[in-house]
């Protein structure tokens, strides 16, 4: 199990993994956490990846699947504070056009109430 802080801000669940790599094993665990949020109707999720310097291809797929699931329920999965290497992974997979990425937590949380 990886360490992760969880905070509620204006109806948005902010998750902040305290880990450097989201490899297969860690992503399987994170996937379970995202599933629990979905199951509990917590569908506005902001994932703060400031501590994460590497993600796997599997992780990218999990992000896309959960973004779709959250959107189907009226929410979304959005991202905050991507390190350069993670940002490059998003750009290489071209998912930066599908998933919203923010550099400011306040703007990211506010975006959920603006209907973006």
Short mmCIF file of C-alpha atoms in Angstrom, two decimals:
data_model
loop_
_atom_site.label_atom_id
_atom_site.label_comp_id
_atom_site.label_asym_id
_atom_site.label_seq_id
_atom_site.Cartn_x
_atom_site.Cartn_y
_atom_site.Cartn_z
CA UNK A 1 0.00 0.00 0.00
CA UNK A 2 1.35 3.40 -0.91
CA UNK A 3 1.01 6.49 1.23
CA UNK A 4 -1.42 9.08 -0.08
CA UNK A 5 -3.04 12.16 1.41
CA UNK A 6 -6.76 12.67 0.79
CA UNK A 7 -8.53 15.97 1.24
CA UNK A 8 -12.01 17.26 0.41
CA UNK A 9 -12.20 20.76 -1.07
CA UNK A 10 -15.58 22.17 -2.14
CA UNK A 11 -16.92 18.75 -3.11
CA UNK A 12 -13.70 17.75 -4.87
CA UNK A 13 -11.60 14.86 -3.59
CA UNK A 14 -7.92 15.79 -3.82
CA UNK A 15 -5.57 12.80 -3.87
CA UNK A 16 -1.84 13.30 -3.45
CA UNK A 17 0.27 10.14 -3.74
CA UNK A 18 3.41 10.31 -1.62
CA UNK A 19 5.44 8.20 -4.02
CA UNK A 20 7.90 8.85 -6.84
CA UNK A 21 6.83 6.13 -9.27
CA UNK A 22 3.41 5.01 -10.35
CA UNK A 23 4.50 1.64 -11.68
CA UNK A 24 2.19 -1.33 -12.23
CA UNK A 25 2.04 -2.38 -8.56
CA UNK A 26 1.34 1.12 -7.22
CA UNK A 27 -1.17 1.80 -9.98
CA UNK A 28 -3.11 -1.35 -9.13
CA UNK A 29 -3.43 0.00 -5.59
CA UNK A 30 -4.39 3.50 -6.84
CA UNK A 31 -6.94 1.93 -9.18
CA UNK A 32 -8.63 0.36 -6.15
CA UNK A 33 -8.75 3.74 -4.42
CA UNK A 34 -10.28 5.39 -7.51
CA UNK A 35 -12.81 2.58 -7.77
CA UNK A 36 -13.83 3.10 -4.14
CA UNK A 37 -14.38 6.81 -4.81
CA UNK A 38 -16.52 6.00 -7.84
CA UNK A 39 -18.51 3.44 -5.88
CA UNK A 40 -19.15 6.04 -3.15
CA UNK A 41 -20.31 8.70 -5.67
CA UNK A 42 -17.20 10.82 -5.14
CA UNK A 43 -16.77 11.54 -8.83
CA UNK A 44 -14.97 14.90 -8.80
CA UNK A 45 -11.36 13.87 -8.31
CA UNK A 46 -8.19 15.94 -8.55
CA UNK A 47 -4.98 13.94 -8.60
CA UNK A 48 -1.97 15.96 -7.42
CA UNK A 49 1.12 14.30 -8.91
CA UNK A 50 3.72 16.71 -7.54
CA UNK A 51 5.66 13.85 -5.92
CA UNK A 52 5.41 11.51 -8.91
CA UNK A 53 8.34 11.58 -11.33
CA UNK A 54 7.47 8.47 -13.40
CA UNK A 55 4.27 6.80 -14.60
CA UNK A 56 3.86 3.60 -16.58
CA UNK A 57 1.84 3.03 -19.72
CA UNK A 58 -0.57 1.00 -17.61
CA UNK A 59 -1.05 4.05 -15.37
CA UNK A 60 -1.99 6.20 -18.36
CA UNK A 61 -4.63 3.63 -19.35
CA UNK A 62 -6.05 3.58 -15.83
CA UNK A 63 -6.28 7.38 -15.82
CA UNK A 64 -8.17 7.39 -19.12
CA UNK A 65 -10.59 4.68 -18.02
CA UNK A 66 -11.40 6.39 -14.73
CA UNK A 67 -11.76 9.79 -16.37
CA UNK A 68 -14.45 8.26 -18.58
CA UNK A 69 -16.12 6.52 -15.63
CA UNK A 70 -16.16 9.70 -13.54
CA UNK A 71 -17.47 11.73 -16.48
CA UNK A 72 -20.26 9.21 -17.04
CA UNK A 73 -21.36 9.94 -13.46
CA UNK A 74 -21.22 13.73 -13.82
CA UNK A 75 -17.70 14.27 -12.49
CA UNK A 76 -14.18 14.08 -13.84
CA UNK A 77 -10.60 13.09 -13.10
CA UNK A 78 -8.26 16.08 -13.38
CA UNK A 79 -4.57 16.50 -12.71
CA UNK A 80 -2.38 18.92 -10.81
CA UNK A 81 1.35 19.65 -10.62
CA UNK A 82 2.79 17.30 -13.24
CA UNK A 83 6.56 16.95 -13.13
CA UNK A 84 8.29 17.34 -16.50
CA UNK A 85 8.80 13.62 -17.12
CA UNK A 86 5.15 12.84 -16.33
CA UNK A 87 4.01 15.75 -18.49
CA UNK A 88 6.09 14.33 -21.36
CA UNK A 89 4.41 10.94 -20.87
CA UNK A 90 0.99 12.60 -21.10
CA UNK A 91 2.07 14.47 -24.25
CA UNK A 92 3.61 11.38 -25.88
CA UNK A 93 0.33 9.51 -25.41
CA UNK A 94 -1.53 12.70 -26.46
CA UNK A 95 -3.80 12.40 -23.44
CA UNK A 96 -3.04 15.97 -22.46
CA UNK A 97 -5.79 16.80 -25.00
CA UNK A 98 -8.28 14.54 -23.21
CA UNK A 99 -7.42 15.04 -19.54
CA UNK A 100 -7.33 18.48 -17.91
CA UNK A 101 -4.04 19.47 -16.29
CA UNK A 102 -3.56 22.37 -13.89
CA UNK A 103 -0.63 24.04 -12.17
CA UNK A 104 -2.73 25.79 -9.51
CA UNK A 105 -4.83 23.86 -7.00
CA UNK A 106 -7.36 26.62 -6.44
CA UNK A 107 -8.08 26.93 -10.18
CA UNK A 108 -8.27 23.16 -10.53
CA UNK A 109 -10.82 22.83 -7.71
CA UNK A 110 -12.80 25.79 -9.04
CA UNK A 111 -12.92 24.26 -12.52
CA UNK A 112 -15.21 21.51 -11.26
CA UNK A 113 -17.90 24.04 -10.33
CA UNK A 114 -17.54 25.93 -13.62
CA UNK A 115 -18.86 22.98 -15.60
CA UNK A 116 -15.69 22.53 -17.63
#
